[in-house]
Short mmCIF file of C-alpha atoms in Angstrom, two decimals:
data_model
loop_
_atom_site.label_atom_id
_atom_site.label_comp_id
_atom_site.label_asym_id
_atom_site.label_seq_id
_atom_site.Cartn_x
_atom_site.Cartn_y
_atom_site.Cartn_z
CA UNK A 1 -26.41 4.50 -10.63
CA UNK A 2 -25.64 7.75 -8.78
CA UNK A 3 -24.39 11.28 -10.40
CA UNK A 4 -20.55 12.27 -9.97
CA UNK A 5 -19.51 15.46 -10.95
CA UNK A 6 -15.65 15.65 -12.52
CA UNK A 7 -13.56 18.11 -12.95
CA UNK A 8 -11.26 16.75 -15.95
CA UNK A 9 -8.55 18.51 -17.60
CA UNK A 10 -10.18 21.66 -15.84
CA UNK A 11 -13.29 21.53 -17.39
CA UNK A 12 -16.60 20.20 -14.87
CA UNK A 13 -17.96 17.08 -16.06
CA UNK A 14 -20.94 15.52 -14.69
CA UNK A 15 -21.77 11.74 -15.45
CA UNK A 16 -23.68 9.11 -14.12
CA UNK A 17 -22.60 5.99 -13.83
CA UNK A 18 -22.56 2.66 -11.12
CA UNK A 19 -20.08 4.19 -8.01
CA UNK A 20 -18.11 0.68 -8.88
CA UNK A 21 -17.33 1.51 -12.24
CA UNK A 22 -13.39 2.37 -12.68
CA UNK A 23 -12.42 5.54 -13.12
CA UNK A 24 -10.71 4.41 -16.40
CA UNK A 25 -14.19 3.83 -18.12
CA UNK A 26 -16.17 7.01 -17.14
CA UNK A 27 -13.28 8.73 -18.83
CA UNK A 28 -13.71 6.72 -21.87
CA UNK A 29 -17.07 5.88 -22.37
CA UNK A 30 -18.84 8.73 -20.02
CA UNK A 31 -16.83 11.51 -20.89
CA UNK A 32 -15.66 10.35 -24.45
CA UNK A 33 -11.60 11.05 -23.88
CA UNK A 34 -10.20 7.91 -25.30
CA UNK A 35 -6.45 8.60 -24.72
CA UNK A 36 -6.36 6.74 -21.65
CA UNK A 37 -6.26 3.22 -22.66
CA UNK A 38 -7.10 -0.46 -20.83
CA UNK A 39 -4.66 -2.82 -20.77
CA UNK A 40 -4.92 -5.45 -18.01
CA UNK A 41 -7.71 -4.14 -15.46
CA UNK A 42 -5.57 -5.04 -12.61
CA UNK A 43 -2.84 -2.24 -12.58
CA UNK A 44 -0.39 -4.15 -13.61
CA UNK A 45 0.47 -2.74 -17.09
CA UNK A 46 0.28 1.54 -16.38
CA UNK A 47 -1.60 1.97 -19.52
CA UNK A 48 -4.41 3.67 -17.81
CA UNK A 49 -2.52 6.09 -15.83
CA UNK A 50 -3.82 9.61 -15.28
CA UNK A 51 -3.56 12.21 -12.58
CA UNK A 52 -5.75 12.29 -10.09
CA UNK A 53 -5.21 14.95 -7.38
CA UNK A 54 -1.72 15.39 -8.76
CA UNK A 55 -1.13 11.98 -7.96
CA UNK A 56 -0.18 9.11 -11.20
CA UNK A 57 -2.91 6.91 -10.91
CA UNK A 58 -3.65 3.43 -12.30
CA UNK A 59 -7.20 4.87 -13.04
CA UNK A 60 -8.65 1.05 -13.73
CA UNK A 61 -8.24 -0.16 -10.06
CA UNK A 62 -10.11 3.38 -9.30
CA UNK A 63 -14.07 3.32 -8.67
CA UNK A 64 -15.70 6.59 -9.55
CA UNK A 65 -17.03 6.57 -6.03
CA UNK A 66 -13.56 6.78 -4.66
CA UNK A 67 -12.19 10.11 -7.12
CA UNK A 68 -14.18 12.73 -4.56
CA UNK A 69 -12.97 16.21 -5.91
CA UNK A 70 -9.25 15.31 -6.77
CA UNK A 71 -9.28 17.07 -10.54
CA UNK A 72 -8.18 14.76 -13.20
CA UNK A 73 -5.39 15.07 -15.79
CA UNK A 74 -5.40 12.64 -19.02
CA UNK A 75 -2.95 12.71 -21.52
CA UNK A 76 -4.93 15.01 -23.74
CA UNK A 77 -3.93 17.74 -21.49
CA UNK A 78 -0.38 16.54 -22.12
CA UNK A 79 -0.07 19.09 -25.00
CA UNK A 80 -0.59 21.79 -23.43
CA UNK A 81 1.19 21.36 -20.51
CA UNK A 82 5.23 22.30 -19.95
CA UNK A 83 6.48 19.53 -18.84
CA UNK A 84 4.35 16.97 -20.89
CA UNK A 85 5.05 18.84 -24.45
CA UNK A 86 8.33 18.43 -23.86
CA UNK A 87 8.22 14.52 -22.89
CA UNK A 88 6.32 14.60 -25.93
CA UNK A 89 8.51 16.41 -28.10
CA UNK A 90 11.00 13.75 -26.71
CA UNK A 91 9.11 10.93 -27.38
CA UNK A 92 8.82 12.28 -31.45
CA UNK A 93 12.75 12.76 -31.62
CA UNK A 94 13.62 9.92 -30.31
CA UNK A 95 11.56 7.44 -31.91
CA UNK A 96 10.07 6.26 -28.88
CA UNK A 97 6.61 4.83 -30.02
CA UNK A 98 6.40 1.60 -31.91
CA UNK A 99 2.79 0.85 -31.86
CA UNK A 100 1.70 3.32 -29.22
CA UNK A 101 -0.35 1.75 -27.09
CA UNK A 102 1.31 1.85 -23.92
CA UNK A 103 2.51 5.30 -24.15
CA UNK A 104 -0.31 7.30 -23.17
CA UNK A 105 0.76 5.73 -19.74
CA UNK A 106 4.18 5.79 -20.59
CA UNK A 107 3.91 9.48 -20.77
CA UNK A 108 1.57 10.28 -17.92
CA UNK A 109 4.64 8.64 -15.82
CA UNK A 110 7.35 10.46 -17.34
CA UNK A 111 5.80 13.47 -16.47
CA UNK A 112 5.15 12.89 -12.90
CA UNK A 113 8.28 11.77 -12.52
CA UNK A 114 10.14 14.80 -14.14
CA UNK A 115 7.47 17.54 -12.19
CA UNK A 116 8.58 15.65 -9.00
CA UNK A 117 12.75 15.13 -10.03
CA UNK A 118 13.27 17.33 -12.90
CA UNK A 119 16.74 16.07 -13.35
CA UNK A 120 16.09 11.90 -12.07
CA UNK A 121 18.83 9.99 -12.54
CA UNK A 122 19.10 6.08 -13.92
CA UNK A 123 17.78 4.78 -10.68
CA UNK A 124 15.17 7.03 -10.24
CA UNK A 125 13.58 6.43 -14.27
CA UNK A 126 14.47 2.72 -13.57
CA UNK A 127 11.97 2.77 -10.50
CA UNK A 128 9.60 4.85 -11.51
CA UNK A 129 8.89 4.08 -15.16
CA UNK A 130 9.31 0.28 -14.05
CA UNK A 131 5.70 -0.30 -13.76
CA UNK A 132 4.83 1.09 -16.68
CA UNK A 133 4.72 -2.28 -19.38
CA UNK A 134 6.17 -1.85 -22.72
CA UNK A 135 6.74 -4.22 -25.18
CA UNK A 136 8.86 -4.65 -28.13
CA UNK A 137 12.12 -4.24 -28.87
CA UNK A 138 14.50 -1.43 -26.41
CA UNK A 139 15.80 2.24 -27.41
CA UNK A 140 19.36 3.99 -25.73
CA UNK A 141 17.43 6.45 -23.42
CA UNK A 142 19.18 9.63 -21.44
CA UNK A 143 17.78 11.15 -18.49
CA UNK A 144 15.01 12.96 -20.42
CA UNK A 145 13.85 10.42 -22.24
CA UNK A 146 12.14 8.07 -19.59
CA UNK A 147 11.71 4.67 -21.65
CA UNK A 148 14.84 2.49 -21.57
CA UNK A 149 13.95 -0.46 -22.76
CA UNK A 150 11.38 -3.72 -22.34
CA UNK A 151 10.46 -4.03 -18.68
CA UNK A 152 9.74 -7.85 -17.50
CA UNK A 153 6.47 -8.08 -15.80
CA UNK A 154 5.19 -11.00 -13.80
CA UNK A 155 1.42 -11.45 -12.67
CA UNK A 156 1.33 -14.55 -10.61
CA UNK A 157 -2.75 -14.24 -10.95
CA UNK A 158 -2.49 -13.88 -14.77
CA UNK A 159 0.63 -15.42 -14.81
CA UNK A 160 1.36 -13.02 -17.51
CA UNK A 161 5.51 -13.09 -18.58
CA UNK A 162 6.93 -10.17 -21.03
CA UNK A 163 9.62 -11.47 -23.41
CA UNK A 164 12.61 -9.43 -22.14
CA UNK A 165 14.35 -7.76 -25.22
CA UNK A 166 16.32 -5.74 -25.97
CA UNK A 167 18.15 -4.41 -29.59
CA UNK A 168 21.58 -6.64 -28.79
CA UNK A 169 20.38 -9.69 -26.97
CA UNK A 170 16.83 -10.57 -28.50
CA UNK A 171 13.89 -11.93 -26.54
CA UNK A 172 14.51 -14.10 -23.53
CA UNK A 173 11.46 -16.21 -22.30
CA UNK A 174 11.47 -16.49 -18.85
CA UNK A 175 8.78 -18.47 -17.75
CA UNK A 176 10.23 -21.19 -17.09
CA UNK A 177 11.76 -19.58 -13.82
CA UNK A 178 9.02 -20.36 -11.75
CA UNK A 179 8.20 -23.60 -13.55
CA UNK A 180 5.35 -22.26 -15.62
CA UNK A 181 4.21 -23.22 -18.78
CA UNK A 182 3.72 -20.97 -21.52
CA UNK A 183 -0.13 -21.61 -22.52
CA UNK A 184 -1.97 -18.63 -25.38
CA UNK A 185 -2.28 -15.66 -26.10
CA UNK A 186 -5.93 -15.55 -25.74
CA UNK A 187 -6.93 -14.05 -22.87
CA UNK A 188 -5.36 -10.54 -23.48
CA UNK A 189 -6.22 -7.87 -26.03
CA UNK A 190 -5.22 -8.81 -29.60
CA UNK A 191 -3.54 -5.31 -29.64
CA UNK A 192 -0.92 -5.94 -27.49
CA UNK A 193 -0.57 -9.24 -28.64
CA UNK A 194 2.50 -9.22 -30.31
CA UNK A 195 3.84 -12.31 -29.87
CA UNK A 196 5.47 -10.73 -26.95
CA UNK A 197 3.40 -11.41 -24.23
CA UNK A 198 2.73 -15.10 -23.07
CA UNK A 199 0.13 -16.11 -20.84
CA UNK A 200 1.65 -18.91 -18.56
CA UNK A 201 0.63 -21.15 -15.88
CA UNK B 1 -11.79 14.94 77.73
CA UNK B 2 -10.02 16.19 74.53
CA UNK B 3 -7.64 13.58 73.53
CA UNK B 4 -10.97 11.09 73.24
CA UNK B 5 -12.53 13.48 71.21
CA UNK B 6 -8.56 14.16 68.91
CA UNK B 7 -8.67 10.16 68.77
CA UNK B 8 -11.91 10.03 67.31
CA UNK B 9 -11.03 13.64 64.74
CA UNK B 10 -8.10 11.47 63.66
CA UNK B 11 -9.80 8.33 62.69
CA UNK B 12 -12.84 10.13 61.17
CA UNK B 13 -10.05 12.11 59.01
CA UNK B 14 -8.23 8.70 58.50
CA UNK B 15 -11.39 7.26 57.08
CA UNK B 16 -12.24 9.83 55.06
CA UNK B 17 -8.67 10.11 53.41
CA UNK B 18 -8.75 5.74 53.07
CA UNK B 19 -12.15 6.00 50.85
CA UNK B 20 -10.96 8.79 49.06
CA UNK B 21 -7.68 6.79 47.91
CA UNK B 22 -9.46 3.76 47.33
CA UNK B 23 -12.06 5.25 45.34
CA UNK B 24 -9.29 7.35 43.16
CA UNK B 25 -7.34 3.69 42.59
CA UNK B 26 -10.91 2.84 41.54
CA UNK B 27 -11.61 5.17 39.50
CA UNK B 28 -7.93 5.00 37.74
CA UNK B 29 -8.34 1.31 37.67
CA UNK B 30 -12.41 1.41 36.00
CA UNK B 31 -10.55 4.21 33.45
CA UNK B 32 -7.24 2.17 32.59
CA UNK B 33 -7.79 -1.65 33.92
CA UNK B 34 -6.37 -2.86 36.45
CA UNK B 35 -2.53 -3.23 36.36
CA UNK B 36 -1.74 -6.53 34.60
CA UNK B 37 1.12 -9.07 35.63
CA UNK B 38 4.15 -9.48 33.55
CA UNK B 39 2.73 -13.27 33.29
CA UNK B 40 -0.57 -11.56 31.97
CA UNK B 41 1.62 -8.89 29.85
CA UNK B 42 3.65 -11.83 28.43
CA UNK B 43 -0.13 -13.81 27.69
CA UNK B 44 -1.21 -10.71 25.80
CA UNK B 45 1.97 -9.94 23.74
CA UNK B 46 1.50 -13.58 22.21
CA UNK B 47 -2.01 -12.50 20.98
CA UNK B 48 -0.50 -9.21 19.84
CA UNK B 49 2.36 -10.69 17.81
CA UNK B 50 -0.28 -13.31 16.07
CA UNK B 51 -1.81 -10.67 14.82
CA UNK B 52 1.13 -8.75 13.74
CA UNK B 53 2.70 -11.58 11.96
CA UNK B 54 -0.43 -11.75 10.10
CA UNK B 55 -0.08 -11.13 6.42
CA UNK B 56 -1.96 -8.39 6.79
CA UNK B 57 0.16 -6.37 8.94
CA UNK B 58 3.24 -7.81 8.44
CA UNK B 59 3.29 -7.33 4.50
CA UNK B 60 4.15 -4.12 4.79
CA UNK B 61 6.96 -4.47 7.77
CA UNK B 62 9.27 -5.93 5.33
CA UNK B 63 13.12 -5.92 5.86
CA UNK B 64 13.47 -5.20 2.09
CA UNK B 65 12.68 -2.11 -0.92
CA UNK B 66 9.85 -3.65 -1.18
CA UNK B 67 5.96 -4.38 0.77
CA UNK B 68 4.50 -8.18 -0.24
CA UNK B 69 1.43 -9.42 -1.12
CA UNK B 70 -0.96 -12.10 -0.69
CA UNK B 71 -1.58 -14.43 2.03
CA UNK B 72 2.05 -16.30 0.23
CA UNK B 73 3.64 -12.69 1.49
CA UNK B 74 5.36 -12.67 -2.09
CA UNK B 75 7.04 -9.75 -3.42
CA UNK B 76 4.55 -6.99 -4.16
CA UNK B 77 4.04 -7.50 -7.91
CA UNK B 78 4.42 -4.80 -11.08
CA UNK B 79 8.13 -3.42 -9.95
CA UNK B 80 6.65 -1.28 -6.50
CA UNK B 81 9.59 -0.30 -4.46
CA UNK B 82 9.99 1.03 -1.01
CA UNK B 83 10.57 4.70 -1.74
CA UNK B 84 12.58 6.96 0.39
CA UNK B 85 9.89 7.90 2.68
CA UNK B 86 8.00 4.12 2.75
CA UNK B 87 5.31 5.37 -0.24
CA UNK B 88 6.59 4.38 -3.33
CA UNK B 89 8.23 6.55 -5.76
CA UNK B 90 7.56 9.46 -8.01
CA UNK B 91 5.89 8.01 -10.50
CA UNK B 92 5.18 4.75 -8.88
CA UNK B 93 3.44 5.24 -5.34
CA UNK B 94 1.51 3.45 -3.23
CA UNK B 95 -1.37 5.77 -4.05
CA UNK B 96 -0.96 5.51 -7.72
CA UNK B 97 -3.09 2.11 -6.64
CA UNK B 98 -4.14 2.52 -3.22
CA UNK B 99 -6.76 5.44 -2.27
CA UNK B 100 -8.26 5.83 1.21
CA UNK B 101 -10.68 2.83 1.41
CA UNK B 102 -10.89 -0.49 -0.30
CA UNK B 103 -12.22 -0.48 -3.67
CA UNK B 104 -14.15 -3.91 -4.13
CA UNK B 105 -15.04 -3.18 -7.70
CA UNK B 106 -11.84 -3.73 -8.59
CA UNK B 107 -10.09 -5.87 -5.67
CA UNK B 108 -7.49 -2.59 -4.84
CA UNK B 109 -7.12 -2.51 -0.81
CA UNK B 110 -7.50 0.69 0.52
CA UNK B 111 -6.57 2.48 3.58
CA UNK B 112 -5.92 6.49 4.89
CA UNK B 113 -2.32 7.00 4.58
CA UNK B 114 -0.90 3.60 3.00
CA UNK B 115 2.53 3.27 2.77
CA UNK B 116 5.29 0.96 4.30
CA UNK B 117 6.68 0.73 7.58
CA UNK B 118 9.97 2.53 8.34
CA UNK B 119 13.31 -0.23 7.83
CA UNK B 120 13.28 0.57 12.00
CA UNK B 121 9.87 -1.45 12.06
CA UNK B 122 10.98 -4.61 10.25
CA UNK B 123 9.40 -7.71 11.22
CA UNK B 124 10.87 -9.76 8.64
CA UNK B 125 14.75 -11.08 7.96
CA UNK B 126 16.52 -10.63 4.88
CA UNK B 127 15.45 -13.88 3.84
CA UNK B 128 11.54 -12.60 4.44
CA UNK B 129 11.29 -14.77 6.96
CA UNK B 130 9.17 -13.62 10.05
CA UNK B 131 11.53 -13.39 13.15
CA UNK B 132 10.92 -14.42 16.17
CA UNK B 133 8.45 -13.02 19.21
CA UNK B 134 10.71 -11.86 21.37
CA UNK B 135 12.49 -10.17 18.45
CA UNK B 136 9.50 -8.45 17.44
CA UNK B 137 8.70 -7.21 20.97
CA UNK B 138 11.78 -5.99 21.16
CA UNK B 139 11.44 -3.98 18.04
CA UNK B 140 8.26 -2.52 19.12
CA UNK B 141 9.36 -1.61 22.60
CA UNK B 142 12.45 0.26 21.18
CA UNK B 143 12.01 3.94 21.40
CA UNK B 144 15.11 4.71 18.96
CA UNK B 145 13.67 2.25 16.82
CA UNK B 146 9.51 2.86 16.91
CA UNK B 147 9.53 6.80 16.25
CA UNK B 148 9.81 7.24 20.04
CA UNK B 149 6.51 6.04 20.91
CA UNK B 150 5.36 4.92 24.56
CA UNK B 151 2.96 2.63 25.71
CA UNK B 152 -0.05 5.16 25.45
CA UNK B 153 0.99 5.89 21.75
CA UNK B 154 1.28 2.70 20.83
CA UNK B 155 -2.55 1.99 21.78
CA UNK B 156 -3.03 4.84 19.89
CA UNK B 157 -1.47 4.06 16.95
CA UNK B 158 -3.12 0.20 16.97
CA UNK B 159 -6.26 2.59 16.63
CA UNK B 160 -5.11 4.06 13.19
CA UNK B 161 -7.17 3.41 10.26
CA UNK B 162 -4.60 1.75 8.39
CA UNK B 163 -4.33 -0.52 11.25
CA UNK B 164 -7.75 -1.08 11.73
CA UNK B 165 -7.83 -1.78 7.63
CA UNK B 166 -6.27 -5.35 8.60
CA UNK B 167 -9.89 -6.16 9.72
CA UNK B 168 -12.02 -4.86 7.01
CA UNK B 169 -9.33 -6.10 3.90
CA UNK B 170 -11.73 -6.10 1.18
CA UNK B 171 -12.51 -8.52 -1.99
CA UNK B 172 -9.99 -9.39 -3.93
CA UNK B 173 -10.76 -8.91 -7.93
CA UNK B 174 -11.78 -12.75 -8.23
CA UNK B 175 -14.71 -11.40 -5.65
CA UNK B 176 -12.80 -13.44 -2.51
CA UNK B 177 -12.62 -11.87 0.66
CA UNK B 178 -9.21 -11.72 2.28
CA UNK B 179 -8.07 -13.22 5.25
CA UNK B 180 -8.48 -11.16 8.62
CA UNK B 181 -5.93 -11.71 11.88
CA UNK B 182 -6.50 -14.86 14.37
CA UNK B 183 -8.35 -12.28 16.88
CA UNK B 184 -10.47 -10.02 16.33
CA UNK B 185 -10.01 -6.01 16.65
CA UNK B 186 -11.83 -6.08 20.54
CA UNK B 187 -9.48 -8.30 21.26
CA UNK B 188 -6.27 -7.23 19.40
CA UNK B 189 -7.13 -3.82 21.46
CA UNK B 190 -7.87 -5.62 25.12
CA UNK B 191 -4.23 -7.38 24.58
CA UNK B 192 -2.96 -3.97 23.73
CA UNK B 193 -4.04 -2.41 26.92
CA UNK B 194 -3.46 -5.28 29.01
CA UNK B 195 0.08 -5.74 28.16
CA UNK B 196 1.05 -2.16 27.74
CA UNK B 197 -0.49 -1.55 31.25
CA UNK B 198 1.99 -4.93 32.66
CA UNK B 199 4.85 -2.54 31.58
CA UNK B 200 4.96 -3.69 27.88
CA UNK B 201 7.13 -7.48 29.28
CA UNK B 202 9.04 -9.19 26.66
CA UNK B 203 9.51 -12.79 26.10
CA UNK B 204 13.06 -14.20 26.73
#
C-alpha cells in the first residue's frame, strides 16, 4: 500500500491504496465519488471515463501509480462546468438517458469532444463517441447532441456482441459473423443486462 | 651532407603523419565500427526487418485508420481510429488507454508518446498483409517518406522509448506476458549500426 495524493475536481485528495489498483476504484471507493461507473474493466465499454490531465481517460485500465499529478475531472464536476452543463442540459431535452448507466461516460466524451471541436461534425461524433457503449434502443441526434444511436461492440477476449438497434430496424444479432455462439448473460453486471448484450464464444 | 639528412626529415615526417592517420581511422572505427559490406548491410537488414514485422512494431505501421492488436494483428478493438495526427481522436485517443509505461494491473501497454505511425511508414498492404523486405527497406530508406531521417537518426530513433517498449510489452489482463521480437534489443541495435554504417543496402 503506498499514499497518493489527488487532486480531483480541484480539491487535494490523499488516499492510500495498492499502486495497482485502477484509478476507477480509488475514485469510488477511496474518495467516495460514485458517478464514475465500472462496466467491463477492460476499456472496452467508456463507462469509466474521466479526465485525467485534460485527457478522456478509460480510468479502469489506469493504476493509481500511473495518475502522477495530472488533476482529475469526474462527471460531478460536469455541472458546473460550461461546456458539460450544457451537454447536460442536452442530454435532459432530448431524452437521451434510458437507464443511465453508460452516460456518465457518455458525457465525459461529449465534452471532450466539444472543448476540442466545438462545432464536430457527423464523422467526428461518429469517431469519437464510438467507443463509448450504449445500449438500447437509438435517438435522431444533431451535432450537439453526441449520442446517435446503439454502437456495436466486439471483444474477441470477452467475446462480448451488442444487439445493434435502432428505432426503425430493431435488434440485429450479429454474432454469428465470426461464427460465434451466443452463450449467457452471466458473466457481466446484471445492470446492463438487458437482454441486449450477449456473451458469445 | 644535407639531402641524407632531408631524406631522413621526410620519412620521420612521413611516419609520423602514417600513425597519426591510422590511429584517427582507429579511433573513428573503435567510435562507429568498422565500415560494414553491403553483403554484411544486407545480413543485418534481415535481422532488422524480423523485428519490425514483429507484431509488436508492426501493429502500429498499419496501411489503414486503424493500429491492430494481438499477436493475430487484428483490428484494434472498441472503434479506435487513426486520427489525423496518428493519436486517436478527440474523445477517443490513444492516451485515453495508453499512459507512459505499461500498466500490468490491468494488462494496458504503455509507452512515452504512443500513437501510430504516419500512412508514409506503412508496413502493411491494404489487405493487412505484411509486404515484403525489400519493400520495407525501401520505405525506411526513403527520406520523403521517413520524416527525412538519415542513417544517424534512424539509430536514434530505434533508441526511442516507444521503440524500446517492443521489448518490455507487459502482461496482458489474463496475467500473460506478451511476445517480444526474434532478437533481442543488443542485437536489434548492433544490426542497426552495422547496416546503417554499409550505406543502409537494400535487398533486390
Amino acid at each position: 500500500m503506498e499514499t497518493f495524493k489527488l487532486t480531483v475536481n480541484g480539491q487535494q485528495k490523499e488516499v492510500t491504496a495498492d499502486p495497482g489498483t485502477p484509478l476507477l476504484w480509488v475514485l469510488r471507493e477511496d474518495v467516495k465519488m460514485t458517478g464514475t461507473k465500472y462496466g467491463c474493466g477492460i476499456a472496452a465499454c467508456g463507462a469509466c471515463t474521466v479526465h485525467l490531465g485534460g485527457v478522456p481517460t478509460r480510468s479502469c485500465v489506469v493504476p493509481i501509480s500511473l495518475v502522477g499529478d495530472r488533476p482529475i475531472v469526474t462527471i460531478e464536476a460536469m455541472a458546473d462546468d460550461p461546456v458539460g452543463r450544457v451537454v447536460q442540459d442536452a442530454w435532459v431535452s432530448e431524452d437521451v438517458v434510458q437507464c443511465g448507466y453508460c452516460q456518465s461516460g457518455q458525457i465525459m466524451s461529449a465534452v471532450a469532444l466539444l472543448k476540442n471541436t466545438p462545432k464536430p461534425t457527423d464523422k467526428d461524433i461518429e469517431e469519437s463517441m464510438g467507443g463509448n457503449l450504449r445500449v438500447g434502443m437509438a435517438h435522431g441526434a444533431d451535432h450537439r447532441e453526441a449520442i446517435t444511436g446503439v454502437r456495436h461492440v466486439q471483444v474477441r477476449e470477452q467475446h462480448v456482441e451488442v444487439f445493434r438497434s435502432n428505432a426503425t430496424q430493431g435488434p440485429t444479432h450479429t454474432c454469428c459473423r465470426d461464427h460465434l455462439e451466443p452463450v449467457a448473460l452471466q458473466r457481466l453486471p446484471q445492470h446492463i443486462a438487458h437482454g441486449v448484450i450477449v456473451l458469445c464464444q | 651532407m644535407l639531402r641524407p639528412v632531408r631524406t631522413i626529415l621526410l620519412a620521420i615526417l612521413f611516419s609520423v603523419t602514417s600513425f597519426a592517420r591510422t590511429a584517427s581511422r582507429n579511433q573513428e572505427a573503435t567510435h562507429a565500427g568498422a565500415r560494414s559490406t553491403r553483403a554484411e548491410g544486407l545480413t543485418a537488414w534481415q535481422q532488422i526487418y524480423s523485428v519490425m514485422s514483429h507484431p509488436r512494431c508492426i501493429n502500429c505501421h498499419t496501411d489503414g485508420d486503424y493500429p491492430q492488436q494481438g499477436d493475430d494483428r487484428h483490428r484494434h478493438l472498441f472503434n479506435v481510429v487513426r486520427g489525423p495526427e496518428g493519436k486517436g481522436v478527440a474523445a477517443l485517443q490513444c492516451a485515453t488507454c495508453h499512459q507512459s509505461s505499461n500498466a500490468d494491473s490491468t494488462g494496458m501497454p504503455g509507452a512515452s508518446g504512443w500513437h501510430l505511425a504516419p500512412l508514409s511508414m506503412r508496413w502493411q498492404d491494404a489487405n493487412d498483409k505484411i509486404v515484403p523486405s525489400s519493400a520495407v527497406c525501401k520505405t525506411v530508406t526513403d527520406r520523403t517518406r521517413n520524416g527525412g531521417l538519415d542513417g544517424a537518426a534512424l539509430v536514434k530513433h530505434h533508441q526511442t522509448e516507444l521503440v524500446k517498449w517492443a521489448w518490455q510489452p507487459g502482461l496482458r489482463n489474463d496475467g500473460t506476458a506478451r511476445s517480444v521480437p526474434p532478437i533481442n534489443y543488443e542485437q536489434f541495435m548492433a544490426a542497426t549500426r552495422n547496416w546503417v554504417q554499409a550505406g543502409m543496402p537494400c535487398p533486390r
